[in-house]
């Protein structure tokens, strides 16, 4: 008898649980319309959620028909006082699963996603809470007899992250919607990191949408600039600061520390003329906190670690490192834990040949004069390849399946990183561009999403992006069904 069956035999109240072959995590994408569409495809789908990190789901759907489809996997852990209760769950003592998940390197950092009441608990309480979440996940997945879980994005809050890790350890199939090179389409990645897609689409003619994307990325930055940056920069100065204060929930410390951080960056940045006198590799920082660095960055979720690794390798090869901040750092919610008052000083202290770039400068000029471009998982990786520059990815990047030495990834130590950099820097720029273009044409048909032609960056909006990504999710459910 296997572990799951023995646990079910020992669970006296197992008949209270409805079985679901497929469970879906929608998280921030949860809406009545999307839930209706998914239930229309398969009426026996459950929607997984957390009471500890509820994403406002229970307030929105309380006393509605949707509650019967929502599975609150950690029910009972969150008390009215805001503390976390140790869950007393009999059985389900799979110690190998508990040990493996408890030792996951991302757990300590994911506590930073909670509000201060929970975030400020002590280490012992955190350990008990993580243990309770693991036990709750084991019980829910086994008692519900879940066969497959589909995540609408990589989980980056602690409870759902733990749920996914438990599912993988229990050999339950997980499918995760992942960012692709195409903003209007998404990859679907299985637990073994293979791409789940409709193989019947392979070999189709080259998509017009891919050609539009390539042309945009190879154009001037004003054309390639992400649509959300264009929207922000249209605002006048008064509207911009009012919007920034509102985004930061009228939190004066966040607002003023953001302004102070920007002032620090400006004071430590150097002129481009000085930069262009050196051979350099540019490193594009990413906005934090976000999924793209935690958990997608792995050990490099703290970008200072990636910068130290890159500088150590690049300086030995005769290159400087130029660091460019992400504009959203000062135009969105400012997190002073990830951008402390000393953050940019710490970068400067890494070495004599590491420099900070001014945010007011054109990033495409920086790329075009670089020997190579590095980032954790950013879209700049694709942009650099399409501009003929090698790209160095420190995290779980969106260029899945790209098989050319111009993309440097999956290195295990500095020696391997340096060897891969040397190979990449010898590749002809035209070859890099051709390989990136060929990859995009092949990868397009391994993604899910909007079937109509890409509308172009200038016509994109957050509302359209949300619709496109919901369509991708529904495409995966249809494929499973």
Coordinates of C-alpha atoms in Angstrom, one line a residue:
X1 CA 0.0 0.0 0.0
X2 CA 1.5 3.4 -1.0
X3 CA 1.8 6.4 1.4
X4 CA -1.2 8.3 0.0
X5 CA -3.6 5.3 0.3
X6 CA -2.5 4.5 3.8
X7 CA -3.1 8.1 4.9
X8 CA -6.6 8.0 3.4
X9 CA -7.4 4.8 5.2
X10 CA -6.4 6.5 8.5
X11 CA -8.4 9.6 7.7
X12 CA -11.8 9.1 9.3
X13 CA -13.4 12.2 7.8
X14 CA -12.1 11.8 4.3
X15 CA -15.6 11.6 2.9
X16 CA -16.1 15.3 3.7
X17 CA -13.6 16.1 0.9
X18 CA -14.7 16.5 -2.7
X19 CA -12.3 14.9 -5.2
X20 CA -10.8 17.1 -7.9
X21 CA -8.6 15.7 -10.7
X22 CA -7.7 19.2 -11.6
X23 CA -7.1 22.1 -9.2
X24 CA -6.3 25.6 -10.3
X25 CA -4.5 28.5 -8.6
X26 CA -5.6 31.9 -9.9
X27 CA -4.4 34.1 -7.1
X28 CA -4.3 37.8 -8.2
X29 CA -6.0 36.8 -11.5
X30 CA -9.1 35.5 -9.7
X31 CA -12.4 36.9 -11.1
X32 CA -15.9 35.7 -11.5
X33 CA -15.6 35.8 -15.3
X34 CA -12.5 33.7 -15.4
X35 CA -13.9 31.2 -12.9
X36 CA -17.1 30.9 -15.0
X37 CA -15.1 30.3 -18.1
X38 CA -13.0 27.6 -16.5
X39 CA -16.0 25.9 -14.9
X40 CA -17.6 26.0 -18.3
X41 CA -14.8 24.0 -19.7
X42 CA -14.8 21.5 -16.7
X43 CA -17.4 21.9 -14.0
X44 CA -15.4 19.6 -11.6
X45 CA -12.4 21.9 -11.2
X46 CA -11.4 23.3 -7.7
X47 CA -9.8 26.6 -7.1
X48 CA -7.0 26.5 -4.5
X49 CA -6.5 29.4 -2.1
X50 CA -4.9 30.3 1.2
X51 CA -6.5 31.9 4.3
X52 CA -3.1 33.0 5.5
X53 CA -2.4 35.0 2.3
X54 CA -6.0 35.3 1.0
X55 CA -5.4 37.9 -1.8
X56 CA -8.8 39.2 -0.9
X57 CA -10.5 36.2 -2.4
X58 CA -12.7 35.3 0.5
X59 CA -14.1 38.8 1.0
X60 CA -15.0 39.0 -2.7
X61 CA -16.6 35.6 -2.9
X62 CA -18.1 35.2 0.5
X63 CA -21.7 33.9 0.4
X64 CA -21.6 33.3 -3.4
X65 CA -21.9 30.1 -5.4
X66 CA -18.2 30.2 -6.1
X67 CA -17.2 29.3 -2.5
X68 CA -18.2 25.7 -3.0
X69 CA -15.4 25.4 -5.6
X70 CA -12.8 27.3 -3.5
X71 CA -10.4 25.0 -1.5
X72 CA -8.9 26.9 1.5
X73 CA -6.0 24.5 2.0
X74 CA -4.6 26.1 5.2
X75 CA -8.0 26.7 6.8
X76 CA -7.7 27.4 10.6
X77 CA -4.1 28.6 10.6
X78 CA -4.9 32.3 10.7
X79 CA -6.5 33.6 13.9
X80 CA -8.5 36.8 14.4
X81 CA -5.6 38.3 16.3
X82 CA -3.4 38.1 13.3
X83 CA -1.1 35.4 14.7
X84 CA -0.5 32.1 13.0
X85 CA -1.8 29.0 14.7
X86 CA 0.1 25.7 14.8
X87 CA -2.2 23.3 12.9
X88 CA -2.9 20.0 14.8
X89 CA -3.2 17.5 11.9
X90 CA -3.1 13.8 12.7
X91 CA -1.4 11.5 10.3
X92 CA 0.1 12.8 7.0
X93 CA 3.5 12.6 8.6
X94 CA 5.6 12.2 5.5
X95 CA 8.8 13.3 7.1
X96 CA 10.8 13.2 3.9
X97 CA 8.4 15.7 2.2
X98 CA 8.3 17.9 5.3
X99 CA 12.1 17.9 5.6
X100 CA 12.7 18.7 1.9
X101 CA 10.2 21.6 1.8
X102 CA 11.3 23.0 5.2
X103 CA 14.8 23.3 3.9
X104 CA 13.9 25.2 0.7
X105 CA 16.2 28.2 0.4
X106 CA 13.4 30.6 -0.6
X107 CA 11.2 30.1 2.5
X108 CA 13.0 32.7 4.7
X109 CA 12.8 35.4 2.0
X110 CA 9.2 34.7 1.2
X111 CA 8.2 35.9 4.7
X112 CA 9.0 39.4 3.4
X113 CA 5.8 39.2 1.3
X114 CA 3.5 39.3 4.4
X115 CA 2.3 42.4 6.2
X116 CA 4.2 43.5 9.3
X117 CA 1.9 41.7 11.8
X118 CA 2.8 38.3 10.4
X119 CA 6.2 39.2 9.0
X120 CA 7.6 40.2 12.4
X121 CA 7.0 36.9 14.0
X122 CA 10.0 35.2 15.6
X123 CA 12.0 32.4 14.0
X124 CA 10.4 29.6 16.1
X125 CA 6.9 30.8 15.1
X126 CA 8.0 30.9 11.5
X127 CA 9.3 27.4 11.6
X128 CA 6.0 26.2 13.1
X129 CA 4.0 28.0 10.5
X130 CA 6.0 26.6 7.6
X131 CA 5.6 23.1 9.1
X132 CA 1.8 23.6 9.5
X133 CA 1.5 24.8 5.9
X134 CA 3.3 21.7 4.7
X135 CA 1.1 19.4 6.7
X136 CA -2.0 21.3 5.5
X137 CA -0.9 21.0 1.9
X138 CA -0.2 17.2 2.2
X139 CA -3.6 16.6 3.8
X140 CA -5.5 18.7 1.2
X141 CA -3.8 17.2 -1.8
X142 CA -4.2 13.6 -0.6
X143 CA -7.7 13.9 0.7
X144 CA -8.9 15.8 -2.5
X145 CA -7.2 13.1 -4.6
X146 CA -5.7 15.8 -6.7
X147 CA -4.0 14.6 -10.0
X148 CA -3.0 18.0 -11.5
X149 CA -2.5 21.5 -10.3
X150 CA -2.4 24.4 -12.7
X151 CA -0.8 27.6 -11.5
X152 CA -1.7 30.9 -13.3
X153 CA 1.8 32.1 -12.5
X154 CA 4.8 31.0 -10.4
X155 CA 3.7 31.1 -6.8
X156 CA 5.6 33.8 -4.9
X157 CA 3.7 34.0 -1.6
X158 CA 4.8 31.6 1.1
X159 CA 1.6 29.4 1.5
X160 CA 1.1 28.7 -2.3
X161 CA 4.8 28.3 -2.9
X162 CA 4.8 25.6 -0.2
X163 CA 1.7 24.0 -1.7
X164 CA 3.5 23.7 -5.1
X165 CA 6.7 22.3 -3.5
X166 CA 4.6 19.7 -1.6
X167 CA 2.7 18.7 -4.8
X168 CA 6.0 18.1 -6.6
X169 CA 7.4 16.0 -3.8
X170 CA 4.1 14.0 -3.8
X171 CA 4.6 13.4 -7.5
X172 CA 1.4 15.3 -8.3
X173 CA 1.5 16.8 -11.8
X174 CA 2.0 20.6 -11.7
X175 CA 1.7 23.0 -14.7
X176 CA 2.7 26.6 -14.2
X177 CA 1.9 29.4 -16.6
X178 CA 5.2 31.2 -17.2
X179 CA 6.2 34.4 -18.9
X180 CA 7.3 33.9 -22.5
X181 CA 9.1 36.2 -24.9
X182 CA 5.6 37.2 -26.2
X183 CA 3.8 39.4 -23.7
X184 CA 0.4 38.3 -25.1
X185 CA 1.2 34.6 -24.9
X186 CA 2.5 32.3 -22.1
X187 CA 4.5 29.1 -21.7
X188 CA 3.1 26.3 -19.6
X189 CA 5.9 24.5 -17.7
X190 CA 5.6 21.1 -16.2
X191 CA 7.2 20.1 -12.9
X192 CA 10.1 18.5 -14.8
X193 CA 10.7 21.9 -16.6
X194 CA 9.5 20.5 -19.9
X195 CA 7.1 22.7 -22.0
X196 CA 3.5 21.5 -22.1
X197 CA 2.0 22.6 -25.5
X198 CA -0.2 21.6 -28.4
X199 CA 2.2 19.7 -30.7
X200 CA -0.3 19.8 -33.6
X201 CA 0.7 23.5 -34.1
X202 CA 4.3 22.7 -34.8
X203 CA 5.5 23.4 -38.4
X204 CA 2.9 26.2 -39.0
X205 CA 3.9 29.2 -41.1
X206 CA 5.9 31.9 -39.4
X207 CA 3.6 34.1 -37.4
X208 CA 3.2 37.7 -38.5
X209 CA 3.1 38.6 -34.7
X210 CA 6.6 37.3 -34.3
X211 CA 7.9 39.6 -37.1
X212 CA 6.2 42.6 -35.5
X213 CA 7.8 41.8 -32.1
X214 CA 11.3 41.4 -33.7
X215 CA 11.0 44.7 -35.6
X216 CA 9.9 46.5 -32.4
X217 CA 12.8 45.1 -30.3
X218 CA 15.3 46.0 -33.0
X219 CA 14.0 49.5 -33.2
X220 CA 14.8 52.6 -31.1
X221 CA 14.1 52.3 -27.4
X222 CA 11.1 54.8 -27.8
X223 CA 9.4 52.1 -29.9
X224 CA 10.6 49.1 -27.9
X225 CA 9.9 50.7 -24.5
X226 CA 7.4 48.6 -22.4
X227 CA 3.9 50.0 -22.7
X228 CA 3.6 50.5 -18.9
X229 CA 6.6 52.7 -18.9
X230 CA 5.2 54.9 -21.6
X231 CA 1.9 55.4 -19.6
X232 CA 3.8 56.5 -16.5
X233 CA 6.0 58.9 -18.3
X234 CA 3.1 60.7 -19.9
X235 CA 2.0 62.0 -16.5
X236 CA 2.9 65.6 -15.5
X237 CA 5.0 66.0 -12.4
X238 CA 2.2 66.7 -10.0
X239 CA 0.1 63.8 -11.2
X240 CA 3.1 61.6 -11.2
X241 CA 3.9 62.3 -7.5
X242 CA 0.3 62.0 -6.4
X243 CA 0.0 58.7 -8.3
X244 CA 3.3 57.6 -6.6
X245 CA 2.0 58.5 -3.2
X246 CA -1.2 56.6 -3.8
X247 CA 0.6 53.5 -5.1
X248 CA 2.6 53.5 -1.9
X249 CA -0.6 53.6 0.1
X250 CA 0.1 57.1 1.3
X251 CA 2.9 55.7 3.3
X252 CA 5.3 58.6 3.9
X253 CA 8.3 56.5 4.7
X254 CA 8.1 54.5 1.4
X255 CA 7.5 57.7 -0.6
X256 CA 10.4 59.7 0.8
X257 CA 12.8 56.8 1.0
X258 CA 12.0 56.2 -2.7
X259 CA 12.9 59.8 -3.5
X260 CA 16.0 59.6 -1.3
X261 CA 17.0 56.3 -3.1
X262 CA 16.7 58.0 -6.5
X263 CA 18.8 60.9 -5.3
X264 CA 21.5 58.4 -4.0
X265 CA 21.5 56.7 -7.4
X266 CA 21.9 59.9 -9.3
X267 CA 24.8 61.1 -7.1
X268 CA 26.7 57.8 -7.5
X269 CA 26.1 57.4 -11.3
X270 CA 28.8 58.3 -13.8
X271 CA 28.7 60.0 -17.2
X272 CA 28.3 57.8 -20.2
X273 CA 31.4 59.3 -21.8
X274 CA 33.4 57.7 -19.1
X275 CA 31.6 54.4 -19.5
X276 CA 32.2 54.3 -23.2
X277 CA 35.9 54.5 -22.7
X278 CA 35.9 51.0 -21.2
X279 CA 35.1 47.5 -22.3
X280 CA 32.1 46.6 -20.2
X281 CA 29.2 44.2 -19.6
X282 CA 26.0 45.8 -18.6
X283 CA 23.8 44.4 -15.8
X284 CA 20.1 45.4 -15.7
X285 CA 18.6 45.3 -12.3
X286 CA 15.0 44.2 -11.8
X287 CA 12.2 45.7 -9.8
X288 CA 11.7 44.0 -6.4
X289 CA 9.8 42.3 -4.9
X290 CA 8.5 40.4 -7.8
X291 CA 8.2 36.8 -9.0
X292 CA 10.9 37.4 -11.6
X293 CA 13.5 37.5 -8.9
X294 CA 11.8 35.7 -6.0
X295 CA 11.6 32.8 -6.6
X296 CA 12.7 32.9 -10.2
X297 CA 16.2 34.2 -9.3
X298 CA 17.0 31.3 -7.1
X299 CA 20.2 32.1 -5.0
X300 CA 20.4 35.3 -7.1
X301 CA 17.1 36.7 -5.8
X302 CA 19.4 39.1 -3.9
X303 CA 20.8 40.8 -7.0
X304 CA 23.9 41.9 -5.1
X305 CA 25.0 38.3 -5.2
X306 CA 24.6 38.1 -9.0
X307 CA 26.6 41.4 -9.3
X308 CA 29.4 40.0 -7.2
X309 CA 29.5 36.9 -9.3
X310 CA 29.5 38.8 -12.6
X311 CA 32.1 41.3 -11.5
X312 CA 34.4 38.6 -10.3
X313 CA 34.3 36.8 -13.7
X314 CA 34.2 39.9 -15.9
X315 CA 37.1 41.7 -14.2
X316 CA 39.3 38.7 -14.7
X317 CA 38.5 38.9 -18.4
X318 CA 39.3 42.6 -18.6
X319 CA 35.8 43.9 -18.5
X320 CA 34.1 46.5 -16.3
X321 CA 30.5 46.1 -15.2
X322 CA 27.9 48.9 -15.7
X323 CA 24.7 48.6 -13.6
X324 CA 21.4 50.1 -14.6
X325 CA 18.5 50.3 -12.2
X326 CA 14.9 49.4 -13.3
X327 CA 12.8 52.5 -13.7
X328 CA 9.8 50.9 -11.9
X329 CA 11.9 50.9 -8.7
X330 CA 11.0 54.6 -8.3
X331 CA 7.7 54.6 -10.2
X332 CA 5.9 51.9 -8.4
X333 CA 5.6 50.6 -4.8
X334 CA 9.0 51.3 -3.2
X335 CA 10.3 48.5 -1.0
X336 CA 13.1 49.9 1.2
X337 CA 14.0 46.4 2.3
X338 CA 15.2 45.5 -1.2
X339 CA 16.6 49.0 -1.9
X340 CA 18.1 50.0 1.4
X341 CA 19.7 53.5 1.8
X342 CA 23.1 51.8 1.3
X343 CA 22.1 49.6 -1.7
X344 CA 23.9 51.6 -4.4
X345 CA 26.9 52.1 -2.1
X346 CA 27.1 48.4 -1.7
X347 CA 27.3 48.0 -5.5
X348 CA 30.1 50.5 -5.8
X349 CA 32.1 48.7 -3.1
X350 CA 32.0 45.4 -5.1
X351 CA 35.0 46.7 -7.1
X352 CA 36.9 49.5 -8.7
X353 CA 35.5 48.8 -12.2
X354 CA 31.8 48.6 -11.4
X355 CA 29.8 51.7 -12.3
X356 CA 26.2 52.9 -12.0
X357 CA 24.4 54.3 -15.1
X358 CA 22.0 57.3 -15.0
X359 CA 18.3 56.3 -15.4
X360 CA 17.8 59.3 -17.7
X361 CA 20.1 57.8 -20.3
X362 CA 18.9 55.6 -23.2
X363 CA 19.2 51.9 -22.3
X364 CA 19.5 50.8 -25.9
X365 CA 22.7 52.9 -26.3
X366 CA 24.1 51.1 -23.3
X367 CA 23.2 47.7 -24.8
X368 CA 24.7 48.6 -28.2
X369 CA 28.0 49.6 -26.7
X370 CA 28.2 46.5 -24.3
X371 CA 30.2 43.4 -24.9
X372 CA 27.3 41.5 -23.3
X373 CA 24.2 42.1 -21.2
X374 CA 23.2 40.4 -17.9
X375 CA 20.1 40.2 -15.9
X376 CA 18.3 37.8 -13.6
X377 CA 15.3 37.1 -15.9
X378 CA 14.5 40.4 -17.5
X379 CA 13.1 41.1 -21.0
X380 CA 16.5 42.8 -21.7
X381 CA 17.9 39.4 -22.3
X382 CA 15.8 39.0 -25.5
X383 CA 16.4 42.6 -26.5
X384 CA 20.2 42.1 -26.3
X385 CA 20.1 38.9 -28.4
X386 CA 18.0 40.6 -31.1
X387 CA 20.6 43.5 -31.1
X388 CA 23.4 40.9 -31.6
X389 CA 24.8 40.9 -28.0
X390 CA 25.3 37.8 -25.8
X391 CA 23.0 37.6 -22.8
X392 CA 23.8 36.3 -19.3
X393 CA 20.8 35.0 -17.4
X394 CA 21.2 34.4 -13.6
X395 CA 17.7 33.1 -13.1
X396 CA 14.8 31.1 -14.5
X397 CA 14.5 33.3 -17.6
X398 CA 11.6 33.4 -20.2
X399 CA 13.7 32.2 -23.1
X400 CA 12.9 28.6 -22.5
X401 CA 14.4 26.2 -25.1
X402 CA 16.8 28.7 -26.5
X403 CA 19.7 26.6 -27.7
X404 CA 22.6 28.8 -28.6
X405 CA 25.8 29.6 -26.7
X406 CA 25.0 33.3 -27.0
X407 CA 22.6 32.8 -24.1
X408 CA 24.7 32.1 -21.0
X409 CA 22.7 30.3 -18.3
X410 CA 22.7 27.3 -15.9
X411 CA 26.3 27.8 -14.8
X412 CA 27.3 26.2 -11.5
X413 CA 30.5 28.1 -10.6
X414 CA 32.7 31.0 -11.7
X415 CA 34.9 28.9 -13.9
X416 CA 31.9 27.6 -15.9
X417 CA 30.5 31.2 -16.2
X418 CA 33.8 32.5 -17.5
X419 CA 34.1 29.7 -20.0
X420 CA 30.6 30.3 -21.3
X421 CA 31.3 34.0 -21.5
X422 CA 34.4 33.5 -23.6
X423 CA 32.5 31.2 -26.0
X424 CA 29.6 33.7 -26.3
X425 CA 31.8 36.7 -26.9
X426 CA 33.4 35.0 -29.9
X427 CA 30.1 34.5 -31.7
X428 CA 29.3 36.7 -34.7
X429 CA 26.7 39.3 -34.0
X430 CA 24.7 38.4 -37.1
X431 CA 24.6 34.8 -36.0
X432 CA 23.2 35.8 -32.6
X433 CA 20.4 37.8 -34.2
X434 CA 19.5 35.0 -36.6
X435 CA 19.5 32.4 -33.8
X436 CA 17.2 34.6 -31.6
X437 CA 14.8 35.2 -34.5
X438 CA 14.7 31.5 -35.4
X439 CA 14.1 30.7 -31.7
X440 CA 11.1 33.1 -31.5
X441 CA 9.5 31.6 -34.6
X442 CA 9.8 28.1 -33.1
X443 CA 8.8 29.0 -29.6
X444 CA 5.7 30.9 -30.6
X445 CA 3.8 27.6 -31.3
X446 CA 4.8 26.2 -27.9
X447 CA 2.9 29.0 -26.1
X448 CA -0.7 29.5 -25.2
X449 CA -2.8 32.6 -25.5
X450 CA -4.3 35.1 -27.9
X451 CA -4.7 33.6 -31.4
X452 CA -5.2 36.9 -33.2
X453 CA -2.2 38.9 -34.4
X454 CA -0.1 40.9 -31.9
X455 CA -1.6 44.4 -31.7
X456 CA 1.8 46.0 -31.2
X457 CA 3.5 47.5 -28.2
X458 CA 1.9 50.9 -28.7
X459 CA -1.6 49.5 -28.4
X460 CA -1.0 47.2 -25.4
X461 CA -2.5 47.9 -22.0
X462 CA -2.7 46.2 -18.7
X463 CA -6.3 45.3 -19.3
X464 CA -5.4 43.7 -22.6
X465 CA -2.5 41.9 -21.0
X466 CA -4.8 40.5 -18.3
X467 CA -7.3 39.2 -21.0
X468 CA -4.5 37.7 -23.1
X469 CA -3.0 35.8 -20.1
X470 CA -6.4 34.6 -19.0
X471 CA -6.9 33.2 -22.5
X472 CA -3.6 31.4 -22.1
X473 CA -4.8 29.8 -18.9
X474 CA -8.1 28.7 -20.5
X475 CA -6.2 27.3 -23.4
X476 CA -4.3 25.0 -21.0
X477 CA -7.5 23.9 -19.3
X478 CA -9.0 23.0 -22.7
X479 CA -5.9 21.0 -23.6
X480 CA -6.1 19.1 -20.3
X481 CA -9.8 18.5 -20.8

